[in-house]
Amino acid sequence: MKAIVQDTYGSPETLSLRETPQPSPSAREVLVRVRAAAVNAYDWHMMRGDPWVMRLAHRSTREPRARIRGRDLAGIVESVDDEVTTLRPGDEVYGDTGEEDGAFAEYVCVAENKLAPKPGKLTFEQAAAVPLAGTTALVGLRDAGKLQSGQHVLINGASGGVGTFAVQIAKALGATVTAVCRTRNAELVAELGADHVVDYTREDFTRGEARHELVLDLVGNRSLAEFRRVLTPDGTLLLSGGGVSRGGTLFGPMALIVRGRLTSRFVKHRIGEFSGSSNRDLLTSLTEFIESGQVEPVIDRSYPLERTAEAIRYLETEHARAKVVLTV
């Protein structure tokens, strides 16, 4: 099969399209014929091995443990392990490989509990855009943020992959949404349902008078003090460690999370962190939002598999909005 393979950490030039052996499903795994995959900031960080703590976490300082990049996918079940009970060959599915990667390929093996039936109203490309970004937004707002109807939430980085889902999910949960983005994306987030749009190139949202029960940071570009300034007295700040950093940093965008953990011990505001890793339950919740028309994936650009390096290079310019997907 064809796959995007990486032998050493580095730039997009370390990625190459190669013929590799087709995998076989292990216990409770499903072999999926990939029809589309999505590019995430996670893929960029894994490709670069940046921040350095990521290399340590994966017990490999010179080369990635998983040689085939990619997490998000949508496709058709090719075969299943004997222990799999919820899926069968021919089923259209979507999901997330987890930290095993491997989705930038014609075939990939995925744990049964990390897949769900593909929403019928979505194309494979649209479905592939959902898992990691959608579950991150859902976990941040509903589970970690405990967002309630009538509350006010500010989303910093509202036009990115996670942000476009977060705006829509927050509205579906009944919240009043303030979306922070750059000028060219203001119209997009407004169309997604944001009640207030702040163009950060023209206005400093940390200097405004509005206060929010929840601030969801997807960029990591402001200080904790600035974020806390726009919270209600008992508000919550959630940090995702998102964003793109260059230059072999130790903690990268996770540095703000480390500071948040320390600061949370001494202030009244609740400061936490969140991340997404798809599972069947989370995907089922997202499917309900999608099928009801409350959430729709937004795709910025689509590339064929052989142009994966170009797709990731576009993502790391930080100008990508919404999702970047690959067709296989």
mmCIF file of C-alpha atoms in Angstrom, residues 86-327:
data_model
loop_
_atom_site.group_PDB
_atom_site.id
_atom_site.type_symbol
_atom_site.label_atom_id
_atom_site.label_comp_id
_atom_site.label_asym_id
_atom_site.label_seq_id
_atom_site.Cartn_x
_atom_site.Cartn_y
_atom_site.Cartn_z
ATOM 1 C CA THR A 86 -19.863 -3.486 16.428
ATOM 2 C CA LEU A 87 -18.454 -3.161 12.907
ATOM 3 C CA ARG A 88 -18.267 -5.338 9.817
ATOM 4 C CA PRO A 89 -16.678 -5.149 6.357
ATOM 5 C CA GLY A 90 -18.306 -2.533 4.155
ATOM 6 C CA ASP A 91 -19.268 -0.170 7.002
ATOM 7 C CA GLU A 92 -18.446 3.491 6.454
ATOM 8 C CA VAL A 93 -16.630 4.796 9.539
ATOM 9 C CA TYR A 94 -14.718 7.742 10.911
ATOM 10 C CA GLY A 95 -12.415 8.132 13.863
ATOM 11 C CA ASP A 96 -8.973 8.692 15.314
ATOM 12 C CA THR A 97 -6.050 6.263 15.464
ATOM 13 C CA GLY A 98 -4.877 7.803 18.733
ATOM 14 C CA GLU A 99 -1.166 8.244 19.305
ATOM 15 C CA GLU A 100 -0.416 5.203 17.156
ATOM 16 C CA ASP A 101 -0.799 7.400 14.042
ATOM 17 C CA GLY A 102 -0.865 5.721 10.626
ATOM 18 C CA ALA A 103 -3.833 7.415 8.920
ATOM 19 C CA PHE A 104 -1.851 8.989 6.055
ATOM 20 C CA ALA A 105 -2.007 5.728 4.120
ATOM 21 C CA GLU A 106 -4.291 3.630 1.965
ATOM 22 C CA TYR A 107 -5.018 1.267 4.880
ATOM 23 C CA VAL A 108 -4.762 1.584 8.641
ATOM 24 C CA CYS A 109 -5.657 -0.574 11.637
ATOM 25 C CA VAL A 110 -7.698 1.180 14.311
ATOM 26 C CA ALA A 111 -9.035 0.030 17.679
ATOM 27 C CA GLU A 112 -12.752 -0.734 17.455
ATOM 28 C CA ASN A 113 -13.624 1.730 20.223
ATOM 29 C CA LYS A 114 -11.988 4.623 18.354
ATOM 30 C CA LEU A 115 -14.332 4.357 15.377
ATOM 31 C CA ALA A 116 -17.992 5.178 14.833
ATOM 32 C CA PRO A 117 -20.351 5.007 11.853
ATOM 33 C CA LYS A 118 -19.738 7.925 9.517
ATOM 34 C CA PRO A 119 -22.509 10.560 9.636
ATOM 35 C CA GLY A 120 -24.633 9.888 6.575
ATOM 36 C CA LYS A 121 -24.883 13.532 5.566
ATOM 37 C CA LEU A 122 -21.096 14.003 5.391
ATOM 38 C CA THR A 123 -18.653 13.158 2.622
ATOM 39 C CA PHE A 124 -15.551 11.178 3.568
ATOM 40 C CA GLU A 125 -13.520 14.403 3.405
ATOM 41 C CA GLN A 126 -15.908 16.196 5.757
ATOM 42 C CA ALA A 127 -16.045 13.257 8.152
ATOM 43 C CA ALA A 128 -12.246 13.004 8.324
ATOM 44 C CA ALA A 129 -12.136 16.636 9.458
ATOM 45 C CA VAL A 130 -14.175 15.907 12.583
ATOM 46 C CA PRO A 131 -12.563 13.463 15.055
ATOM 47 C CA LEU A 132 -9.609 15.128 16.806
ATOM 48 C CA ALA A 133 -10.717 18.747 16.414
ATOM 49 C CA GLY A 134 -14.365 18.006 17.129
ATOM 50 C CA THR A 135 -13.730 15.927 20.228
ATOM 51 C CA THR A 136 -11.223 18.472 21.552
ATOM 52 C CA ALA A 137 -13.846 21.207 21.262
ATOM 53 C CA LEU A 138 -16.541 19.007 22.805
ATOM 54 C CA VAL A 139 -14.383 17.910 25.739
ATOM 55 C CA GLY A 140 -13.235 21.482 26.382
ATOM 56 C CA LEU A 141 -16.697 23.011 26.389
ATOM 57 C CA ARG A 142 -19.029 20.326 27.694
ATOM 58 C CA ASP A 143 -16.851 18.120 29.889
ATOM 59 C CA ALA A 144 -13.944 20.207 31.200
ATOM 60 C CA GLY A 145 -15.643 23.603 30.922
ATOM 61 C CA LYS A 146 -19.090 22.493 32.126
ATOM 62 C CA LEU A 147 -20.564 25.141 29.833
ATOM 63 C CA GLN A 148 -24.231 25.835 30.574
ATOM 64 C CA SER A 149 -26.957 27.443 28.529
ATOM 65 C CA GLY A 150 -26.984 31.209 29.032
ATOM 66 C CA GLN A 151 -23.319 31.459 29.966
ATOM 67 C CA HIS A 152 -20.745 33.510 28.072
ATOM 68 C CA VAL A 153 -17.709 31.848 26.506
ATOM 69 C CA LEU A 154 -14.731 33.440 24.759
ATOM 70 C CA ILE A 155 -12.884 31.290 22.209
ATOM 71 C CA ASN A 156 -9.365 32.447 21.401
ATOM 72 C CA GLY A 157 -8.419 30.969 18.033
ATOM 73 C CA ALA A 158 -12.008 30.597 16.839
ATOM 74 C CA SER A 159 -11.224 30.171 13.137
ATOM 75 C CA GLY A 160 -8.874 27.202 13.467
ATOM 76 C CA GLY A 161 -9.687 23.516 13.242
ATOM 77 C CA VAL A 162 -10.803 23.182 16.865
ATOM 78 C CA GLY A 163 -12.145 26.733 16.991
ATOM 79 C CA THR A 164 -14.674 26.328 14.184
ATOM 80 C CA PHE A 165 -16.120 23.305 15.970
ATOM 81 C CA ALA A 166 -16.022 25.084 19.338
ATOM 82 C CA VAL A 167 -18.080 28.036 18.073
ATOM 83 C CA GLN A 168 -20.786 25.733 16.752
ATOM 84 C CA ILE A 169 -20.857 23.393 19.759
ATOM 85 C CA ALA A 170 -20.972 26.309 22.204
ATOM 86 C CA LYS A 171 -23.981 27.727 20.355
ATOM 87 C CA ALA A 172 -25.622 24.287 20.343
ATOM 88 C CA LEU A 173 -25.143 24.210 24.132
ATOM 89 C CA GLY A 174 -26.953 27.550 24.416
ATOM 90 C CA ALA A 175 -24.026 29.820 25.210
ATOM 91 C CA THR A 176 -23.284 33.372 24.087
ATOM 92 C CA VAL A 177 -20.081 33.151 22.062
ATOM 93 C CA THR A 178 -17.308 35.706 21.611
ATOM 94 C CA ALA A 179 -14.918 34.560 18.885
ATOM 95 C CA VAL A 180 -11.373 35.932 18.581
ATOM 96 C CA CYS A 181 -9.724 35.645 15.154
ATOM 97 C CA ARG A 182 -7.955 37.657 12.461
ATOM 98 C CA THR A 183 -9.648 39.977 9.956
ATOM 99 C CA ARG A 184 -10.026 37.576 7.053
ATOM 100 C CA ASN A 185 -11.779 34.985 9.224
ATOM 101 C CA ALA A 186 -14.271 37.277 10.943
ATOM 102 C CA GLU A 187 -17.024 36.605 8.428
ATOM 103 C CA LEU A 188 -16.527 32.839 8.716
ATOM 104 C CA VAL A 189 -16.911 32.656 12.495
ATOM 105 C CA ALA A 190 -19.902 34.977 12.357
ATOM 106 C CA GLU A 191 -21.544 32.631 9.857
ATOM 107 C CA LEU A 192 -20.839 29.742 12.225
ATOM 108 C CA GLY A 193 -22.931 31.485 14.872
ATOM 109 C CA ALA A 194 -20.590 33.636 16.966
ATOM 110 C CA ASP A 195 -22.533 36.409 18.727
ATOM 111 C CA HIS A 196 -19.525 38.711 18.954
ATOM 112 C CA VAL A 197 -16.391 38.661 16.799
ATOM 113 C CA VAL A 198 -13.155 40.298 17.934
ATOM 114 C CA ASP A 199 -10.540 40.972 15.262
ATOM 115 C CA TYR A 200 -7.329 40.710 17.263
ATOM 116 C CA THR A 201 -5.414 42.737 14.669
ATOM 117 C CA ARG A 202 -7.599 45.737 15.524
ATOM 118 C CA GLU A 203 -8.747 45.167 19.070
ATOM 119 C CA ASP A 204 -7.216 43.728 22.244
ATOM 120 C CA PHE A 205 -9.905 41.497 23.709
ATOM 121 C CA THR A 206 -8.102 41.431 27.077
ATOM 122 C CA ARG A 207 -8.729 45.171 27.455
ATOM 123 C CA GLY A 208 -12.478 45.020 26.908
ATOM 124 C CA GLU A 209 -15.139 45.258 29.596
ATOM 125 C CA ALA A 210 -16.917 41.982 28.777
ATOM 126 C CA ARG A 211 -16.524 39.137 31.262
ATOM 127 C CA HIS A 212 -16.992 35.442 30.558
ATOM 128 C CA GLU A 213 -17.742 32.367 32.631
ATOM 129 C CA LEU A 214 -15.443 30.361 30.381
ATOM 130 C CA VAL A 215 -12.403 31.214 28.262
ATOM 131 C CA LEU A 216 -11.225 28.541 25.858
ATOM 132 C CA ASP A 217 -7.673 29.204 24.646
ATOM 133 C CA LEU A 218 -6.622 27.376 21.495
ATOM 134 C CA VAL A 219 -3.563 29.474 20.651
ATOM 135 C CA GLY A 220 -1.431 30.089 23.731
ATOM 136 C CA ASN A 221 -0.493 33.610 22.649
ATOM 137 C CA ARG A 222 -1.523 35.600 25.736
ATOM 138 C CA SER A 223 -0.440 35.538 29.370
ATOM 139 C CA LEU A 224 -2.438 33.993 32.185
ATOM 140 C CA ALA A 225 -2.987 37.434 33.686
ATOM 141 C CA GLU A 226 -4.473 38.708 30.418
ATOM 142 C CA PHE A 227 -6.825 35.757 30.131
ATOM 143 C CA ARG A 228 -7.922 36.056 33.756
ATOM 144 C CA ARG A 229 -8.729 39.709 33.186
ATOM 145 C CA VAL A 230 -11.749 38.776 31.022
ATOM 146 C CA LEU A 231 -13.134 36.104 33.374
ATOM 147 C CA THR A 232 -15.973 36.500 35.827
ATOM 148 C CA PRO A 233 -14.813 36.240 39.468
ATOM 149 C CA ASP A 234 -15.546 32.500 39.538
ATOM 150 C CA GLY A 235 -14.797 31.873 35.860
ATOM 151 C CA THR A 236 -12.786 29.093 34.245
ATOM 152 C CA LEU A 237 -9.788 29.328 31.929
ATOM 153 C CA LEU A 238 -9.036 26.224 29.869
ATOM 154 C CA LEU A 239 -5.760 25.852 27.965
ATOM 155 C CA SER A 240 -5.276 23.423 25.107
ATOM 156 C CA GLY A 241 -1.571 23.812 24.376
ATOM 157 C CA GLY A 242 -2.579 24.625 20.822
ATOM 158 C CA GLY A 243 -0.743 26.691 18.282
ATOM 159 C CA VAL A 244 2.424 26.141 16.317
ATOM 160 C CA SER A 245 5.919 26.925 17.591
ATOM 161 C CA ARG A 246 9.205 26.630 15.766
ATOM 162 C CA GLY A 247 12.790 26.182 16.808
ATOM 163 C CA GLY A 248 13.291 23.072 18.942
ATOM 164 C CA THR A 249 11.627 24.426 22.081
ATOM 165 C CA LEU A 250 11.517 22.437 25.301
ATOM 166 C CA PHE A 251 7.828 22.894 26.140
ATOM 167 C CA GLY A 252 6.540 24.901 23.161
ATOM 168 C CA PRO A 253 2.859 25.863 23.526
ATOM 169 C CA MET A 254 2.667 23.568 26.564
ATOM 170 C CA ALA A 255 4.654 26.093 28.587
ATOM 171 C CA LEU A 256 1.494 28.077 29.312
ATOM 172 C CA ILE A 257 -0.173 24.926 30.620
ATOM 173 C CA VAL A 258 2.734 24.326 32.995
ATOM 174 C CA ARG A 259 2.407 27.894 34.298
ATOM 175 C CA GLY A 260 -1.346 27.438 34.557
ATOM 176 C CA ARG A 261 -0.975 24.380 36.770
ATOM 177 C CA LEU A 262 1.220 26.340 39.153
ATOM 178 C CA THR A 263 -0.917 29.486 39.150
ATOM 179 C CA SER A 264 -4.192 27.605 39.730
ATOM 180 C CA ARG A 265 -3.064 26.770 43.276
ATOM 181 C CA PHE A 266 -3.026 30.407 44.296
ATOM 182 C CA VAL A 267 -5.986 32.066 42.550
ATOM 183 C CA LYS A 268 -9.760 31.809 42.764
ATOM 184 C CA HIS A 269 -10.216 31.285 39.041
ATOM 185 C CA ARG A 270 -10.244 27.684 37.899
ATOM 186 C CA ILE A 271 -7.381 27.114 35.448
ATOM 187 C CA GLY A 272 -7.297 23.791 33.676
ATOM 188 C CA GLU A 273 -6.314 22.085 30.481
ATOM 189 C CA PHE A 274 -8.007 19.883 27.948
ATOM 190 C CA SER A 275 -7.276 17.760 24.919
ATOM 191 C CA GLY A 276 -9.176 15.445 22.654
ATOM 192 C CA SER A 277 -8.767 11.815 21.699
ATOM 193 C CA SER A 278 -11.721 10.342 19.901
ATOM 194 C CA ASN A 279 -13.676 7.368 21.145
ATOM 195 C CA ARG A 280 -17.006 5.916 20.112
ATOM 196 C CA ASP A 281 -19.006 7.819 22.762
ATOM 197 C CA LEU A 282 -17.534 11.213 21.849
ATOM 198 C CA LEU A 283 -17.926 10.540 18.132
ATOM 199 C CA THR A 284 -21.539 9.515 18.698
ATOM 200 C CA SER A 285 -22.208 12.818 20.455
ATOM 201 C CA LEU A 286 -20.623 14.705 17.565
ATOM 202 C CA THR A 287 -22.686 12.705 15.083
ATOM 203 C CA GLU A 288 -25.849 13.821 16.890
ATOM 204 C CA PHE A 289 -24.802 17.480 16.575
ATOM 205 C CA ILE A 290 -23.958 16.937 12.901
ATOM 206 C CA GLU A 291 -27.119 15.056 11.961
ATOM 207 C CA SER A 292 -29.270 17.687 13.709
ATOM 208 C CA GLY A 293 -27.626 20.412 11.599
ATOM 209 C CA GLN A 294 -26.055 22.184 14.584
ATOM 210 C CA VAL A 295 -22.460 21.377 13.593
ATOM 211 C CA GLU A 296 -20.871 21.210 10.155
ATOM 212 C CA PRO A 297 -17.172 20.659 9.405
ATOM 213 C CA VAL A 298 -15.475 23.517 7.578
ATOM 214 C CA ILE A 299 -12.690 22.613 5.149
ATOM 215 C CA ASP A 300 -10.103 25.177 4.102
ATOM 216 C CA ARG A 301 -8.141 23.113 1.574
ATOM 217 C CA SER A 302 -7.951 19.563 0.287
ATOM 218 C CA TYR A 303 -4.796 17.831 -0.995
ATOM 219 C CA PRO A 304 -4.162 14.376 -2.479
ATOM 220 C CA LEU A 305 -2.128 11.997 -0.316
ATOM 221 C CA GLU A 306 1.036 12.475 -2.367
ATOM 222 C CA ARG A 307 0.992 16.196 -1.461
ATOM 223 C CA THR A 308 0.891 15.634 2.303
ATOM 224 C CA ALA A 309 4.146 17.552 2.836
ATOM 225 C CA GLU A 310 2.609 20.569 1.101
ATOM 226 C CA ALA A 311 -0.529 20.289 3.239
ATOM 227 C CA ILE A 312 1.451 20.264 6.492
ATOM 228 C CA ARG A 313 3.644 23.101 5.247
ATOM 229 C CA TYR A 314 0.485 25.140 4.648
ATOM 230 C CA LEU A 315 -0.753 24.302 8.143
ATOM 231 C CA GLU A 316 2.479 25.370 9.829
ATOM 232 C CA THR A 317 2.344 28.843 8.273
ATOM 233 C CA GLU A 318 -0.435 29.425 10.846
ATOM 234 C CA HIS A 319 -2.650 30.911 8.128
ATOM 235 C CA ALA A 320 -4.816 27.817 7.703
ATOM 236 C CA ARG A 321 -8.372 28.255 8.846
ATOM 237 C CA ALA A 322 -10.747 25.464 9.746
ATOM 238 C CA LYS A 323 -9.534 22.073 8.523
ATOM 239 C CA VAL A 324 -7.011 20.826 5.968
ATOM 240 C CA VAL A 325 -7.765 17.349 4.603
ATOM 241 C CA LEU A 326 -6.132 14.698 2.450
ATOM 242 C CA THR A 327 -7.880 12.520 -0.094
#
